[in-house]
């Protein structure tokens, strides 16, 4: 078929001929580079490999599906900036240095374990290795593997957490979690040696102090000496899972999501957490001025941590306690600057039902309750008798008065 004088191909071959020329040129380039003898790629990322694997249309001609062609499409730009930027294609795909490539049974490509032996050994004993539920490429990708330095940045943290969320979507952190986009999943759960939670929530509680202490070291040091830390360190590993287990970080702050403590909502949430164990004090706190003001949303209202501190909680009998006789006035003055010695006589957790510990509050409560009941009873009886009298008066026949008699006379 001859070309037209206009220089264009006939319409039936308008797109076939240019593509055919491109394929011929590509094939010639591949053949020239491949059969000229063994040679390494001239640039990181493999220019020679990219002659085929950088052309989607060429790969489509050689594969049964478009999805398979897309999976084989690798350009040098995919490796640029990755942790493997300095490697060439044959560094990992060693048996693919000739065309056509050898059959699967003759291929001997390197694996991640070839270079990362320690990481592979840790992964082999993890929960992810059981049944190969997650392999290296599932988390790190294939060609766009991030470097260790990039993983420590915000972009790397977000990407790795997103990779975990692909399988663990139920544990995805909400936007309100203080750790979202700031702490990677691997920071708490480990990078490669992730172990299963054999004891469900109790296992999370048992490991939470050391895990959280990796970032919150100052808080961990304070917590170790308070009542919660002492109970935890004395009973960890011996207490079964349940409400009586010693409290760890996850007991109060949760896991997924972590409860924030900032703002009024965060403070109220922590009051609810304290109340789940300290029910007696929770009831008396709710009846106090602090508790009622907090429930009404007063920003300055004191909550549990305001008086007892968040992590240095000690019994009032110990001198170092924030509510001991030596320190309680200073604690009150943190909110009430003008508080005097008499201010400390206030009993924030006084129980009006406990006559032995709080006799004054007990008798005052019953005195005021008796006075209130007797007053309402007296007024109630007065009202009842008044209504009875009105009923009696209304049922009697009315006698005409002298004035009405004169009006009735002719």
Coordinates of C-alpha atoms in Angstrom, one line a residue:
X1 CA 0.0 0.0 0.0
X2 CA 1.4 3.3 -1.0
X3 CA 1.5 6.4 1.1
X4 CA -0.6 9.4 0.1
X5 CA 1.2 12.5 -1.2
X6 CA 0.1 14.4 1.9
X7 CA 2.6 12.3 3.9
X8 CA -0.1 10.5 6.0
X9 CA -0.6 6.8 6.3
X10 CA -4.0 5.4 5.1
X11 CA -6.6 5.5 7.8
X12 CA -6.6 1.7 8.5
X13 CA -2.9 1.9 9.3
X14 CA -2.9 5.4 10.8
X15 CA -2.0 4.1 14.3
X16 CA -0.6 0.6 13.5
X17 CA 2.4 1.8 11.6
X18 CA 3.8 4.3 14.1
X19 CA 3.3 1.8 17.0
X20 CA 4.9 -1.0 15.0
X21 CA 7.9 1.2 14.4
X22 CA 8.1 2.0 18.1
X23 CA 8.0 -1.7 19.0
X24 CA 10.6 -2.5 16.4
X25 CA 12.9 0.2 17.7
X26 CA 12.3 -1.0 21.3
X27 CA 12.9 -4.6 20.4
X28 CA 16.1 -3.6 18.6
X29 CA 17.3 -1.6 21.5
X30 CA 16.6 -4.6 23.9
X31 CA 18.3 -7.0 21.6
X32 CA 21.3 -4.8 21.1
X33 CA 21.7 -4.3 24.8
X34 CA 21.0 -7.9 25.8
X35 CA 22.8 -10.0 23.3
X36 CA 25.9 -7.8 23.1
X37 CA 27.1 -9.7 26.2
X38 CA 26.6 -9.4 30.0
X39 CA 26.6 -5.8 31.2
X40 CA 25.4 -4.0 34.3
X41 CA 22.7 -1.3 34.0
X42 CA 24.3 2.0 33.3
X43 CA 22.3 3.9 36.0
X44 CA 20.7 3.1 39.3
X45 CA 17.2 1.8 38.6
X46 CA 18.3 -0.1 35.5
X47 CA 18.0 1.7 32.1
X48 CA 18.4 -1.6 30.2
X49 CA 15.5 -3.2 32.2
X50 CA 13.4 -0.1 31.7
X51 CA 13.5 -0.5 27.9
X52 CA 10.9 -3.2 28.4
X53 CA 9.6 -2.7 31.9
X54 CA 9.2 1.0 31.4
X55 CA 6.8 0.6 28.4
X56 CA 3.3 -0.4 29.5
X57 CA 2.1 -1.1 25.9
X58 CA 5.0 -3.5 25.3
X59 CA 4.3 -5.3 28.6
X60 CA 0.6 -5.6 27.7
X61 CA 1.6 -7.4 24.5
X62 CA 3.5 -10.0 26.5
X63 CA 1.1 -10.6 29.4
X64 CA -2.4 -12.1 29.6
X65 CA -4.0 -9.3 31.6
X66 CA -3.6 -5.5 32.0
X67 CA -3.2 -5.9 35.7
X68 CA -0.2 -8.2 35.2
X69 CA 1.3 -5.7 32.8
X70 CA 0.8 -2.9 35.4
X71 CA 2.6 -5.1 38.1
X72 CA 5.6 -5.4 35.8
X73 CA 5.8 -1.7 35.0
X74 CA 8.8 -0.3 36.8
X75 CA 10.5 2.9 35.8
X76 CA 13.7 4.3 37.2
X77 CA 11.8 7.1 38.8
X78 CA 10.1 4.5 41.0
X79 CA 13.5 3.8 42.6
X80 CA 14.7 7.3 42.8
X81 CA 14.8 8.5 46.4
X82 CA 14.0 5.1 47.8
X83 CA 16.2 3.1 50.2
X84 CA 17.3 1.0 47.2
X85 CA 18.3 3.9 45.0
X86 CA 21.9 2.8 44.9
X87 CA 21.0 -0.7 43.8
X88 CA 20.5 -2.0 40.3
X89 CA 17.7 -4.3 39.1
X90 CA 20.0 -7.3 39.0
X91 CA 21.0 -6.7 42.6
X92 CA 17.7 -8.3 43.5
X93 CA 16.6 -10.0 40.3
X94 CA 19.9 -11.7 39.5
X95 CA 18.7 -14.4 37.1
X96 CA 16.8 -11.9 34.9
X97 CA 19.9 -10.5 33.2
X98 CA 19.1 -12.2 29.9
X99 CA 16.2 -12.1 27.5
X100 CA 14.1 -14.1 27.3
X101 CA 14.0 -14.5 31.1
X102 CA 14.5 -18.0 32.5
X103 CA 11.5 -20.1 33.5
X104 CA 10.3 -19.9 37.1
X105 CA 12.1 -23.1 38.2
X106 CA 15.4 -21.6 37.1
X107 CA 15.1 -18.2 38.7
X108 CA 17.2 -17.4 41.7
X109 CA 16.4 -13.9 42.7
X110 CA 17.6 -12.5 46.0
X111 CA 15.2 -12.0 48.8
X112 CA 15.0 -9.2 51.5
X113 CA 16.6 -11.7 53.9
X114 CA 19.7 -11.7 51.8
X115 CA 20.6 -8.3 53.0
X116 CA 18.4 -7.8 56.1
X117 CA 19.1 -10.9 58.1
X118 CA 18.4 -9.5 61.5
X119 CA 15.1 -8.0 60.4
X120 CA 14.1 -11.3 58.7
X121 CA 14.9 -13.3 61.8
X122 CA 12.7 -11.0 63.9
X123 CA 9.9 -11.3 61.4
X124 CA 10.2 -15.1 61.3
X125 CA 9.2 -15.3 65.0
X126 CA 6.4 -12.7 64.8
X127 CA 2.7 -13.0 64.3
X128 CA 3.0 -11.8 60.8
X129 CA 5.1 -14.8 59.7
X130 CA 2.4 -17.3 60.7
X131 CA 1.0 -18.4 57.4
X132 CA 2.8 -15.4 55.8
X133 CA -0.1 -13.1 56.7
X134 CA 2.2 -10.1 56.0
X135 CA 5.5 -10.2 54.1
X136 CA 8.1 -7.4 53.6
X137 CA 6.5 -5.9 50.5
X138 CA 3.1 -5.6 52.2
X139 CA 4.4 -3.1 54.6
X140 CA 7.4 -1.6 52.8
X141 CA 6.4 -1.8 49.2
X142 CA 8.4 -3.3 46.4
X143 CA 10.4 -0.6 44.6
X144 CA 9.5 2.5 46.5
X145 CA 11.0 1.3 49.8
X146 CA 11.4 4.1 52.3
X147 CA 14.8 4.7 54.0
X148 CA 15.2 4.5 57.7
X149 CA 15.6 8.2 57.9
X150 CA 12.4 8.8 56.0
X151 CA 10.5 6.4 58.2
X152 CA 11.4 8.7 61.2
X153 CA 9.8 11.7 59.5
X154 CA 6.1 12.5 59.4
X155 CA 5.6 11.3 55.8
X156 CA 7.2 7.9 56.7
X157 CA 5.1 7.6 59.9
X158 CA 1.9 8.2 58.0
X159 CA 2.7 5.7 55.2
X160 CA 3.7 2.9 57.6
X161 CA 0.6 3.4 59.7
X162 CA -1.6 3.4 56.6
X163 CA 0.0 0.1 55.6
X164 CA -0.9 -1.4 59.0
X165 CA -4.4 0.0 58.7
X166 CA -5.0 -1.9 55.4
X167 CA -5.3 -5.1 57.5
X168 CA -6.1 -3.7 60.9
X169 CA -8.7 -1.2 59.9
X170 CA -10.6 -1.6 63.1
X171 CA -7.6 -0.3 65.0
X172 CA -7.2 2.8 62.9
X173 CA -6.7 5.9 65.1
X174 CA -9.3 8.6 64.9
X175 CA -8.5 12.2 64.3
X176 CA -8.9 13.0 68.0
X177 CA -6.3 10.6 69.1
X178 CA -3.1 12.5 70.3
X179 CA -0.9 9.8 68.5
X180 CA -2.5 10.1 65.1
X181 CA 0.0 11.1 62.4
X182 CA 2.6 11.6 65.1
X183 CA 3.5 8.1 66.3
X184 CA 3.8 5.1 64.0
X185 CA 2.2 1.8 64.8
X186 CA 5.7 0.2 65.0
X187 CA 6.7 2.6 67.8
X188 CA 4.3 0.8 70.2
X189 CA 4.0 -2.7 68.6
X190 CA 7.5 -3.1 67.3
X191 CA 8.8 -3.1 63.7
X192 CA 9.5 -6.7 62.8
X193 CA 9.2 -8.9 66.0
X194 CA 5.5 -8.2 66.7
X195 CA 4.1 -10.7 69.1
X196 CA 0.5 -11.9 69.4
X197 CA -1.7 -10.6 72.3
X198 CA -2.1 -13.9 74.1
X199 CA -4.0 -12.3 77.0
X200 CA -6.2 -9.9 75.0
X201 CA -6.5 -6.6 76.8
X202 CA -4.5 -7.8 79.8
X203 CA -1.5 -8.3 77.6
X204 CA -1.8 -4.8 76.4
X205 CA -2.0 -3.5 80.0
X206 CA 0.9 -5.6 81.1
X207 CA 3.3 -4.3 78.5
X208 CA 2.0 -0.7 78.4
X209 CA 4.3 0.9 81.0
X210 CA 7.5 0.0 79.3
X211 CA 6.1 0.7 75.9
X212 CA 4.6 4.1 76.8
X213 CA 7.7 4.9 78.8
X214 CA 9.8 4.7 75.7
X215 CA 8.5 8.2 74.9
X216 CA 7.1 9.3 78.3
X217 CA 10.1 8.5 80.4
X218 CA 9.5 11.2 82.9
X219 CA 6.0 10.1 83.5
X220 CA 7.1 6.5 83.8
X221 CA 9.6 7.4 86.5
X222 CA 6.9 9.3 88.5
X223 CA 4.3 6.5 88.0
X224 CA 6.6 3.8 89.3
X225 CA 6.5 5.2 92.8
X226 CA 2.8 6.1 93.1
X227 CA 0.0 3.8 94.3
X228 CA -0.9 2.6 90.8
X229 CA 2.7 1.8 89.9
X230 CA 3.4 0.0 93.1
X231 CA 0.3 -2.2 92.7
X232 CA 1.2 -2.9 89.1
X233 CA 4.8 -3.8 89.7
X234 CA 4.0 -6.0 92.6
X235 CA 1.2 -7.8 90.8
X236 CA 2.1 -7.8 87.1
X237 CA 2.1 -11.3 85.7
X238 CA 0.2 -12.7 88.7
X239 CA -3.2 -11.1 88.5
X240 CA -5.6 -12.6 86.0
X241 CA -7.4 -10.4 83.4
X242 CA -10.3 -8.6 84.9
X243 CA -11.4 -5.6 87.0
X244 CA -9.0 -6.4 89.8
X245 CA -5.9 -6.4 87.6
X246 CA -3.4 -3.7 88.6
X247 CA -3.8 -0.5 86.5
X248 CA -1.3 0.2 83.8
X249 CA -1.1 3.0 81.3
X250 CA -3.6 1.4 79.0
X251 CA -6.1 1.0 81.9
X252 CA -6.5 4.7 82.2
X253 CA -5.6 6.1 78.8
X254 CA -6.8 3.3 76.6
X255 CA -5.1 1.9 73.5
X256 CA -7.1 2.4 70.3
X257 CA -7.9 5.2 70.6
X258 CA -5.8 6.8 73.4
X259 CA -7.8 9.1 75.6
X260 CA -6.6 12.6 75.5
X261 CA -6.5 14.7 78.7
X262 CA -6.6 18.2 77.2
X263 CA -9.6 20.3 77.5
X264 CA -12.8 19.9 79.6
X265 CA -13.9 16.8 77.7
X266 CA -10.6 15.1 78.3
X267 CA -10.7 15.9 82.0
X268 CA -14.3 14.6 82.3
X269 CA -13.3 11.4 80.5
X270 CA -10.5 10.8 83.1
X271 CA -13.0 11.4 85.9
X272 CA -15.1 8.6 84.5
X273 CA -12.0 6.4 84.3
X274 CA -11.2 7.0 87.9
X275 CA -14.8 6.4 88.9
X276 CA -14.7 2.9 87.3
X277 CA -12.4 1.7 90.1
X278 CA -13.0 4.3 92.9
X279 CA -16.8 4.1 93.0
X280 CA -17.2 5.3 96.6
X281 CA -15.1 8.4 96.0
X282 CA -16.8 9.0 92.7
X283 CA -20.2 9.2 94.4
X284 CA -19.0 11.7 96.9
X285 CA -17.2 13.7 94.3
X286 CA -20.3 14.0 92.2
X287 CA -22.2 15.4 95.2
X288 CA -19.4 18.0 96.0
X289 CA -19.1 21.5 94.6
X290 CA -16.2 20.4 92.4
X291 CA -18.1 17.5 90.9
X292 CA -21.3 19.5 90.2
X293 CA -19.4 22.4 88.7
X294 CA -17.4 20.0 86.5
X295 CA -20.6 18.3 85.3
X296 CA -22.0 21.8 84.4
X297 CA -19.0 22.4 82.3
X298 CA -17.0 24.9 84.4
X299 CA -13.5 25.0 82.9
X300 CA -11.8 25.8 86.2
X301 CA -13.6 23.1 88.2
X302 CA -11.1 20.7 89.9
X303 CA -11.2 17.1 88.8
X304 CA -9.4 14.1 90.3
X305 CA -6.0 14.8 88.8
X306 CA -6.1 18.5 90.0
X307 CA -5.9 17.4 93.6
X308 CA -4.3 14.0 93.5
X309 CA -1.9 14.6 90.5
X310 CA -2.1 12.5 87.4
X311 CA 0.8 10.0 88.0
X312 CA 2.2 10.8 91.4
X313 CA -0.8 9.6 93.4
X314 CA 0.0 8.8 97.0
X315 CA -2.1 8.1 100.1
X316 CA -2.9 11.1 102.3
X317 CA -1.0 9.5 105.2
X318 CA 2.3 9.8 103.3
X319 CA 4.1 13.1 103.6
X320 CA 4.9 13.3 99.9
X321 CA 1.2 13.1 98.9
X322 CA -0.3 16.2 97.4
X323 CA -3.2 15.9 99.8
X324 CA -1.2 15.2 103.0
X325 CA -1.5 17.6 105.9
X326 CA 1.8 19.3 104.9
X327 CA 0.8 19.7 101.2
X328 CA -2.9 20.0 101.1
X329 CA -3.0 23.8 101.5
X330 CA -0.5 24.3 98.7
X331 CA -2.7 22.0 96.5
X332 CA -5.8 24.1 97.3
X333 CA -3.9 27.3 96.6
X334 CA -3.1 26.2 93.1
X335 CA -6.7 27.2 92.3
X336 CA -7.7 29.2 95.4
X337 CA -4.8 31.6 95.8
X338 CA -6.2 33.3 98.9
X339 CA -7.0 30.0 100.8
X340 CA -6.1 30.0 104.5
X341 CA -5.6 27.3 107.1
X342 CA -9.3 26.9 107.7
X343 CA -9.8 26.2 104.0
X344 CA -8.3 22.8 104.5
X345 CA -11.1 21.7 106.9
X346 CA -13.2 21.2 103.8
X347 CA -13.8 17.4 103.2
X348 CA -14.3 16.9 99.5
X349 CA -15.1 13.2 99.8
X350 CA -17.2 13.3 103.0
X351 CA -19.9 10.6 103.0
X352 CA -23.0 11.6 104.8
X353 CA -23.9 7.9 105.2
X354 CA -20.7 7.1 107.2
X355 CA -21.4 8.0 110.8
X356 CA -18.1 6.7 112.1
X357 CA -15.7 8.6 109.8
X358 CA -17.8 11.7 109.2
X359 CA -20.1 12.1 112.3
X360 CA -20.5 15.9 111.8
X361 CA -21.6 15.5 108.2
X362 CA -23.8 12.5 109.1
X363 CA -25.7 14.3 111.9
X364 CA -25.9 17.5 109.9
X365 CA -27.4 15.7 106.9
X366 CA -30.0 13.9 109.0
X367 CA -30.8 17.1 111.0
X368 CA -31.4 19.1 107.8
X369 CA -33.3 16.2 106.2
X370 CA -35.5 15.8 109.3
X371 CA -36.1 19.6 109.4
X372 CA -37.0 19.6 105.7
X373 CA -39.3 16.6 106.0
X374 CA -41.0 18.0 109.2
X375 CA -41.6 21.4 107.5
X376 CA -43.1 19.8 104.4
X377 CA -45.2 17.5 106.7
X378 CA -46.5 20.4 108.8
X379 CA -47.4 22.5 105.7
X380 CA -48.9 19.4 104.1
X381 CA -51.1 18.7 107.1
X382 CA -52.1 22.4 107.3
X383 CA -53.0 22.3 103.6
X384 CA -54.9 19.1 104.0
X385 CA -56.9 20.3 107.0
X386 CA -57.7 23.5 105.2
X387 CA -59.0 21.7 102.3
X388 CA -61.1 19.5 104.6
X389 CA -62.5 22.6 106.2
X390 CA -63.4 24.1 102.9
X391 CA -65.1 21.0 101.9
X392 CA -67.2 20.9 105.1
X393 CA -68.1 24.6 104.7
X394 CA -69.1 24.0 101.2
X395 CA -71.5 21.2 102.0
X396 CA -73.5 23.1 104.7
X397 CA -76.8 24.8 103.6
X398 CA -76.4 28.5 103.3
X399 CA -78.9 30.6 105.5
X400 CA -80.1 33.9 104.1
X401 CA -78.6 37.0 105.6
X402 CA -80.7 39.9 107.0
X403 CA -79.9 42.0 103.9
X404 CA -81.0 39.3 101.5
X405 CA -84.3 38.8 103.5
X406 CA -85.1 42.5 103.0
X407 CA -84.6 42.2 99.3
X408 CA -86.9 39.1 99.1
X409 CA -89.7 40.8 101.1
X410 CA -92.5 42.5 98.9

